[in-house]
Structures are given as C-alpha cells and as structure tokens.
Short mmCIF file of C-alpha atoms in Angstrom, two decimals:
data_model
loop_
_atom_site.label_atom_id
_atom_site.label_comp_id
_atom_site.label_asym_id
_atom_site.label_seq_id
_atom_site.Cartn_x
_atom_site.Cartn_y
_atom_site.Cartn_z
CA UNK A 1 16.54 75.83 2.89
CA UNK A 2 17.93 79.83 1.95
CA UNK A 3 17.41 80.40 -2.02
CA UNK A 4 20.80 81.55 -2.06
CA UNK A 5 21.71 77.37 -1.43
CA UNK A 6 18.85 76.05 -3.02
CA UNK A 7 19.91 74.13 -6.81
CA UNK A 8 17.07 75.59 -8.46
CA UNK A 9 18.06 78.77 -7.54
CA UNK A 10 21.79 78.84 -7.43
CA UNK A 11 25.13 77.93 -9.34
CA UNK A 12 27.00 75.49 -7.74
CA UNK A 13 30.59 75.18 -9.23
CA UNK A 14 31.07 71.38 -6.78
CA UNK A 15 29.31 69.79 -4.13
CA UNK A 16 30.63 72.44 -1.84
CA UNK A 17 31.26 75.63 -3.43
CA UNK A 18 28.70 77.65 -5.35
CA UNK A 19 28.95 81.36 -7.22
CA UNK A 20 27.62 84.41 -4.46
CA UNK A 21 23.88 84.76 -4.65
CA UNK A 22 23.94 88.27 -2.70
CA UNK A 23 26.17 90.72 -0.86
CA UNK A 24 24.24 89.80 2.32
CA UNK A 25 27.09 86.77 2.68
CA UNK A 26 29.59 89.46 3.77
CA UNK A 27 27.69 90.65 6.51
CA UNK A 28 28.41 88.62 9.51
CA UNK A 29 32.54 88.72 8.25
CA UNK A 30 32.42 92.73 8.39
CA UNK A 31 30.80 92.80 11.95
CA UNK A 32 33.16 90.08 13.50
CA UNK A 33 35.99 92.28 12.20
CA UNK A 34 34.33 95.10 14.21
CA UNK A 35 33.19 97.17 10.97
CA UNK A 36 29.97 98.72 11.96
CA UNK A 37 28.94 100.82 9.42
CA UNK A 38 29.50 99.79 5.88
CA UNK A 39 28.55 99.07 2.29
CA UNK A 40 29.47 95.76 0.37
CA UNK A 41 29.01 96.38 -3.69
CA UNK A 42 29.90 92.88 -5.76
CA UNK A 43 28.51 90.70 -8.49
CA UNK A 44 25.83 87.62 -7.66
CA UNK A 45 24.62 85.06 -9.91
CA UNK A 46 21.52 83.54 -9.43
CA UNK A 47 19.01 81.48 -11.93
CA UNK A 48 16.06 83.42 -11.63
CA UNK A 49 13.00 84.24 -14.69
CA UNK A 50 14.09 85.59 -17.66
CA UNK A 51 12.25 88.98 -18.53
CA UNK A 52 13.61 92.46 -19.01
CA UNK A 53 14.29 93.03 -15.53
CA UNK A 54 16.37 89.78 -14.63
CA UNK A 55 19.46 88.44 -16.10
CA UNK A 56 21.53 85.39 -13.76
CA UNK A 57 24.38 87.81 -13.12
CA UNK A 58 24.19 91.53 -11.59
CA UNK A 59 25.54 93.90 -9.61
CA UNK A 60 24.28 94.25 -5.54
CA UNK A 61 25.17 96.39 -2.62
CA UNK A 62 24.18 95.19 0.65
CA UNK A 63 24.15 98.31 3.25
CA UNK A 64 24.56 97.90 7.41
CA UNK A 65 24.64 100.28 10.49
CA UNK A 66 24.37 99.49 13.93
CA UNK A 67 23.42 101.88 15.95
CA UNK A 68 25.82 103.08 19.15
CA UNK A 69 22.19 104.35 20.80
CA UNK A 70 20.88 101.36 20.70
CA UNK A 71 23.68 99.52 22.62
CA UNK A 72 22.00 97.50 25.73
CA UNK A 73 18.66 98.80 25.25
CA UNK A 74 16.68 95.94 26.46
CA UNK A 75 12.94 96.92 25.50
CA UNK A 76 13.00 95.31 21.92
CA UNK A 77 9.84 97.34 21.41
CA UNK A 78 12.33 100.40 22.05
CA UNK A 79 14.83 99.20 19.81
CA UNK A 80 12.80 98.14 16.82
CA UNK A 81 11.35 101.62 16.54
CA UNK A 82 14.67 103.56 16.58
CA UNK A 83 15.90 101.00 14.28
CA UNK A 84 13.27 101.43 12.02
CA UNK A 85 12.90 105.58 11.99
CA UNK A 86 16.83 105.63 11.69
CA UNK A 87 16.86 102.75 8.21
CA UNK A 88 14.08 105.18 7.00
CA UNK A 89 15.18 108.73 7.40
CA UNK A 90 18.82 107.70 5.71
CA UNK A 91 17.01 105.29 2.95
CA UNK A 92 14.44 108.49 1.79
CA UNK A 93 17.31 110.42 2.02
CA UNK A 94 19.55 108.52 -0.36
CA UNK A 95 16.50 107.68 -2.44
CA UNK A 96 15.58 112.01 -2.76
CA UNK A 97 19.46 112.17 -3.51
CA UNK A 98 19.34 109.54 -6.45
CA UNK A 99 15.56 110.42 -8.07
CA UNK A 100 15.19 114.06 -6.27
CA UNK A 101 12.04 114.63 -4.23
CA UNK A 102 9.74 111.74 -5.15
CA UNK A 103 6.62 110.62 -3.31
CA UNK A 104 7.46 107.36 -1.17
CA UNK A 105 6.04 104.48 0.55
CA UNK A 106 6.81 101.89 2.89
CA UNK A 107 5.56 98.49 2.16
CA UNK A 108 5.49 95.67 4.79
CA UNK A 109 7.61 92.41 3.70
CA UNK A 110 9.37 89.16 4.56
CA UNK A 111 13.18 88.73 4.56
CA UNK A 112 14.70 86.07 6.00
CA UNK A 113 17.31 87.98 8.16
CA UNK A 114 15.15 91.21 9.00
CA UNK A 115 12.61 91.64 11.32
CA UNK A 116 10.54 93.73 10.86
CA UNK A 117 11.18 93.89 6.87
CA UNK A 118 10.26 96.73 4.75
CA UNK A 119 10.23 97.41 0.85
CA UNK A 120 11.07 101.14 -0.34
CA UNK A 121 8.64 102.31 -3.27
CA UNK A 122 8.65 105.10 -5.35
CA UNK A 123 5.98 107.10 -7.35
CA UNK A 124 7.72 107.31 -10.75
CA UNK A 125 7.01 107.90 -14.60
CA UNK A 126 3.31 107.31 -13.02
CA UNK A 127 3.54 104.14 -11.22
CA UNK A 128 4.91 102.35 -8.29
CA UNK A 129 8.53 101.43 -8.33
CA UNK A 130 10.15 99.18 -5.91
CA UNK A 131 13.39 100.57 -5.25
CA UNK A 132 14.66 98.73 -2.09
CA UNK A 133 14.34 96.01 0.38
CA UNK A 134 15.80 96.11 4.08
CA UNK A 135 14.49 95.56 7.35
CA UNK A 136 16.13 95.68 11.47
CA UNK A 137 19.19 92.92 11.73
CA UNK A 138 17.93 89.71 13.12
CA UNK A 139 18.79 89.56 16.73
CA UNK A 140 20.56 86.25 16.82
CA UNK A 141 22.68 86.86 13.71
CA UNK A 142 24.41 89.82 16.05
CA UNK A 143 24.86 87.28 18.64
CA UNK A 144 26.47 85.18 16.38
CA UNK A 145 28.68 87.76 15.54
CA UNK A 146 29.37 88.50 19.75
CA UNK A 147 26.99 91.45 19.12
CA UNK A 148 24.65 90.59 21.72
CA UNK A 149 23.97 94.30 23.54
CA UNK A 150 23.84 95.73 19.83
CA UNK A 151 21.30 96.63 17.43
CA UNK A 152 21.06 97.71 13.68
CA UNK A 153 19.31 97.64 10.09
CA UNK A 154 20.45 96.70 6.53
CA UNK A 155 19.04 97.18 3.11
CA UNK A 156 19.72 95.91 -0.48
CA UNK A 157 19.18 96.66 -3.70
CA UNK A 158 19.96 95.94 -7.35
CA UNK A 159 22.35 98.16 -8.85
CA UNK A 160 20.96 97.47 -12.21
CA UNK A 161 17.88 97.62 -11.68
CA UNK A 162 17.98 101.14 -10.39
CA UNK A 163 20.23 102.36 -13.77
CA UNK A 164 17.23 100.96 -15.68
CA UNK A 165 15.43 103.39 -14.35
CA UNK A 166 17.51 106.38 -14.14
CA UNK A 167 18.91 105.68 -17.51
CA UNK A 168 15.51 105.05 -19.26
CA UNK A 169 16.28 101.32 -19.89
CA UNK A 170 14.18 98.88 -21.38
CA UNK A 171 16.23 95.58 -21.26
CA UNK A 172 18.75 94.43 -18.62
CA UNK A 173 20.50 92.54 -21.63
CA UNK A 174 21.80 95.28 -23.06
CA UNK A 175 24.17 96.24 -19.67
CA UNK A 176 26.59 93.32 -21.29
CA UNK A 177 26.09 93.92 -25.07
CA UNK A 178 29.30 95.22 -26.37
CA UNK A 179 27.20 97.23 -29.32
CA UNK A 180 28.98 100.73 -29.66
CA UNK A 181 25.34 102.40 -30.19
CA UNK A 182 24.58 101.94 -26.52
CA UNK A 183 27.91 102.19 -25.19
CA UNK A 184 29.12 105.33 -26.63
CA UNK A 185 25.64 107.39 -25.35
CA UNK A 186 26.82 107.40 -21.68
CA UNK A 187 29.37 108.97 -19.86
CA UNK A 188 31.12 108.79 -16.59
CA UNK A 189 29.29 111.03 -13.86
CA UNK A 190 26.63 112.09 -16.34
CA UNK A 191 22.93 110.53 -15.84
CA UNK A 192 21.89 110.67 -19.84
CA UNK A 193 18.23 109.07 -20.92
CA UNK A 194 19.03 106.01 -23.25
CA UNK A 195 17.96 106.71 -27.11
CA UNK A 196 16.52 103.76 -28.40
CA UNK A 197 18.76 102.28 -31.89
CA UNK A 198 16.39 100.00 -32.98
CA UNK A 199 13.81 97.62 -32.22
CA UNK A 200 13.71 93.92 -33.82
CA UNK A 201 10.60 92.11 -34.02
CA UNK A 202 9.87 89.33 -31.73
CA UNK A 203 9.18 85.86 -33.03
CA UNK A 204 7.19 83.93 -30.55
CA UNK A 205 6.88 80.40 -29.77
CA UNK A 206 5.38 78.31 -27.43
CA UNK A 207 6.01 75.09 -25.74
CA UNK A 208 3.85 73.07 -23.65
CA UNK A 209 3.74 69.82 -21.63
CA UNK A 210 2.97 67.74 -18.64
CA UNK A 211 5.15 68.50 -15.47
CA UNK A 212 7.01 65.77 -13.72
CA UNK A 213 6.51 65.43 -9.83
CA UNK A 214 9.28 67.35 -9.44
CA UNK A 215 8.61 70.91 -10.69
CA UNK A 216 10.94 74.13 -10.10
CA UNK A 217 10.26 76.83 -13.08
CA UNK A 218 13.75 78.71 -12.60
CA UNK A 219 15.24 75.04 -14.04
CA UNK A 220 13.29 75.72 -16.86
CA UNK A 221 13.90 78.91 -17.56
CA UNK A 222 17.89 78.28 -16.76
CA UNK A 223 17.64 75.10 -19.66
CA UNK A 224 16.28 78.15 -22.50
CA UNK A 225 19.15 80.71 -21.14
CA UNK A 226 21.61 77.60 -21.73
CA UNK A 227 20.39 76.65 -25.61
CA UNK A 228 19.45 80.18 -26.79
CA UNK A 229 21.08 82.47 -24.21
CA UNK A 230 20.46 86.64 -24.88
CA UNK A 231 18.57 85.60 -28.06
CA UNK A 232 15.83 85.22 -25.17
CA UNK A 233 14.04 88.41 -24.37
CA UNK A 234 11.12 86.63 -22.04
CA UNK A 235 9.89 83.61 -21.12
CA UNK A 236 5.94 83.78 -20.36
CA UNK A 237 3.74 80.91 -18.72
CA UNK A 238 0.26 81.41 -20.41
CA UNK A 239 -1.61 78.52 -19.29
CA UNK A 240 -1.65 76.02 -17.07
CA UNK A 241 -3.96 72.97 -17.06
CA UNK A 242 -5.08 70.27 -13.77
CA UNK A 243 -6.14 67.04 -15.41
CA UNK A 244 -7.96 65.69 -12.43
CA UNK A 245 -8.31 62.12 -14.30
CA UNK A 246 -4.80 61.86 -14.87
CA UNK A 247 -3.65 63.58 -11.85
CA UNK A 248 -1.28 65.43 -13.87
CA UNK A 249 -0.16 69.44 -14.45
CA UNK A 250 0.30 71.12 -17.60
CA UNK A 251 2.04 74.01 -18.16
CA UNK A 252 2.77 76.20 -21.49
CA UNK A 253 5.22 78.45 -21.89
CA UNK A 254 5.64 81.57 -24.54
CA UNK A 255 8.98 82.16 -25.38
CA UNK A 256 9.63 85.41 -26.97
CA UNK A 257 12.95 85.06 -29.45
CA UNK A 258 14.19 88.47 -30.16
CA UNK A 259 17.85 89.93 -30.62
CA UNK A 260 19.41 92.96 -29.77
CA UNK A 261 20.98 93.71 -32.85
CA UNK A 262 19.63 91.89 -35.57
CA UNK A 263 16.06 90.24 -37.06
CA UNK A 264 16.50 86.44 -36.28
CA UNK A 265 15.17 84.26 -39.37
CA UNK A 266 12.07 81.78 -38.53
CA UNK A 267 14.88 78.73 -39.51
CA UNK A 268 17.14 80.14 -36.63
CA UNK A 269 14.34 80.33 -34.11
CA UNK A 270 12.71 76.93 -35.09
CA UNK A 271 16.22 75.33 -34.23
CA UNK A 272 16.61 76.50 -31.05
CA UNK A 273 12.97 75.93 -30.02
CA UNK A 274 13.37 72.28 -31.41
CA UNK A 275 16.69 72.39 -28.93
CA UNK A 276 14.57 73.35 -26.45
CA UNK A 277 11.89 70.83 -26.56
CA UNK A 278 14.70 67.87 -26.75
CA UNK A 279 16.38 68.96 -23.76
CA UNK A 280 13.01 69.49 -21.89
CA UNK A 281 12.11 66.33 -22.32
CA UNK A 282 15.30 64.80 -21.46
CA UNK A 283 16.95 66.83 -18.85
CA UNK A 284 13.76 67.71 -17.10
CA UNK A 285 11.89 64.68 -17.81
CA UNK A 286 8.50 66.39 -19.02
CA UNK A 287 5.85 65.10 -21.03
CA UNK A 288 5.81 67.19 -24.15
CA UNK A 289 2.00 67.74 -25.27
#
C-alpha cells in the first residue's frame, strides 16, 4: 500500500519492475553492507500534481546515521530523545550552512518509516518554507537489517526544490529546458539569483466532468503531462460538485497552458485541450459535462 508502489503514483516499466520513487529504497542495502553513516543522492520519478514546484522526475538525497551511543540502550524513551536532539542539531546545522542563520521550526509529521517524524521549516523571503522531512529509523526496519541493539535517524529532501529557492526560481520546468538564457547565468560553485528572460502569457482553460467510481487525481494530471507535456505550467481543481440525486461527483479542472519560450496561439491550445477531453473520457472513463 507505500505510494512509492501504488499505479497512481508510480511508473511501472512491467508487472514487476517500476522507475525509483525515492532514495529511501537504498537504505536497508547500505546498512546490511554495514555502512552506517551515509548519503544516497539519485533521480526518482513519480506522477505527482503538476504546479511550479513538481515535475515527475527530480533529484533526492536520502541521509542516515546510526548512532554508536545508542547501541543496546533499551529505554526507547532514552533512545528516541538522543535520536531526535542528534537529527536536529546536524539538520539546523546543515540548514544555517546552506541559507546562513535563519529562524527555524520543527513541525510534527507522519512518515511511514520514522517514528517520531519531523518536518524542517524555515522563515524565508517572509514566509514559511519547508525545507526537510526526516524522523528516528523505524525499529523493525533495523532488525530487518540484523540491527536489532542499534538506533538512528534519516532525513530527505528535494534537491530541486531547495535550488528553487537559493537560486530565486520560479518554475521547476525550467531545470530541463535547454534555453541558453537560463543556462549560461549560473556557474559551478557560485549561488547567483536567476534574472527572469521573459514571461509568456498564460492561456487558460478549463475542463469539467463527472468522476467515475474510481477516482485518483495524479492519473489525471499524468494524462495532461502525456498530451501537452512542459506546455503545462499548472493544473488547478476549482470546483467540485456532490449531486446527491444522482449520487455522482463533479470535478473541474483549470489548466493553465503557458510556454517557456514562446506565446502559444489560441489554435495550438484549443488542440491540445480537445486532446485532453478525448482521452479523459476514454482512458479515464469520465463523464464530460
């Protein structure tokens, strides 16, 4: 039941392989191999919402350290709290390292392999940034791993996500656009603020229809990627409707056409949208209103 096997969340290449939906897969490989300390940095794919901030292929680094103190402490009380001062102290640290001195707090979440689970936020350009996710290791996951006696904490983050903001930008599209005018303004080893080139306007449409029984969003959102892929800057749901007489949902979505490096005509857009609405109907047998 993990997203990272779930269809609607995932890309499965056969019935039994699928492309890596986090660094987090690595973990329990590097501790059997006795690594105790490390970082795992890759590429994940995952079909996920399409705004500025999420694209179905990124960057990730997973982080993991057990700590030798902790070794047969059997108060998990004890444990959990050095666990938890340790992840913090070295996560503010990196974070003051990356950003500088920043004013931080710890928010209380759910993770599926960490417990207790924390997210890392940060007061920045006036508002609250989440920067981070991690949380203590999962007891029996380091029993798995012949770990039994041993304790630690991991984190993740997106590495993206993170140059956004350090970088001053706006879309994640343009990390794979191959336009010289954002290429040539960065460097290796230098952190320079992104000059906006140009802005295109948008050109908005909107779709709406009756859900089938069977509902996941990110399927939706993965059918626009596939018929107008990085032409897509945002898909928006902007109403939603209960029909209690027909027992029915509807749903309508604002898709916002815009492209990186040129106006799009209205002829362009209405073709893909009409796209759109076919396969809708078809592949995720809605009722179109």
């Amino acid at each position: 039941d993990h997203q990272s096997r779930r269809f609607s969340d995932t890309y499965y290449i056969s019935k039994e392989k699928l492309l890596r939906t986090h660094t987090s897969a690595h973990q329990t490989e590097l501790l059997k191999d006795g690594v105790t300390k490390f970082l795992c940095t890759g590429d994940v794919y995952r079909r996920d919402e399409i705004d500025s901030s999420h694209y179905p292929a990124f960057h990730q680094m997973e982080g993991v350290k057990i700590l030798p103190e902790c070794e047969g402490v059997a108060d998990r009380e004890e444990w959990v709290k050095a666990c938890s001062e340790d992840l913090k102290s070295h996560l503010e640290g990196m974070v003051d390292a990356i950003f500088g001195p920043v004013e931080k707090r710890w928010v209380d979440a759910y993770f599926p392999f960490t417990e207790p689970s924390y997210e890392l936020e940060i007061y920045y350009k006036d508002d609250w940034l989440e920067v981070l996710g991690c949380g203590v290791i999962q007891q029996p996951i380091l029993d798995g791993c012949g770990m039994d006696t041993q304790h630690g904490w991991a984190f993740g983050l997106g590495l993206e996500r993170l140059a956004m903001v350090l970088f001053d930008i706006p879309d994640i599209r343009l990390f794979w656009t191959d336009d010289e005018r954002f290429i040539s303004q960065f460097k290796d080893g230098e952190i320079t603020k992104f000059e906006p080139y140009s802005k295109f306007p948008p050109c908005y449409k909107d779709i709406a229809f009756w859900l089938p029984e069977s509902w996941e969003e990110n399927n939706f959102s993965e059918l626009v990627r596939n018929v107008a892929g990085d032409l897509v800057e945002s898909v928006e749901l902007i109403d939603q409707f209960d029909n209690p007489k027909k027992g029915k949902t509807s749903h309508c979505y604002r898709i916002n056409y815009r492209a990186m490096d040129r106006s799009l005509t209205n002829e362009e857009v209405d073709k893909l949208q009409e796209q759109v609405r076919d396969k809708a109907a078809k592949d995720l047998t809605v009722e179109l209103r």
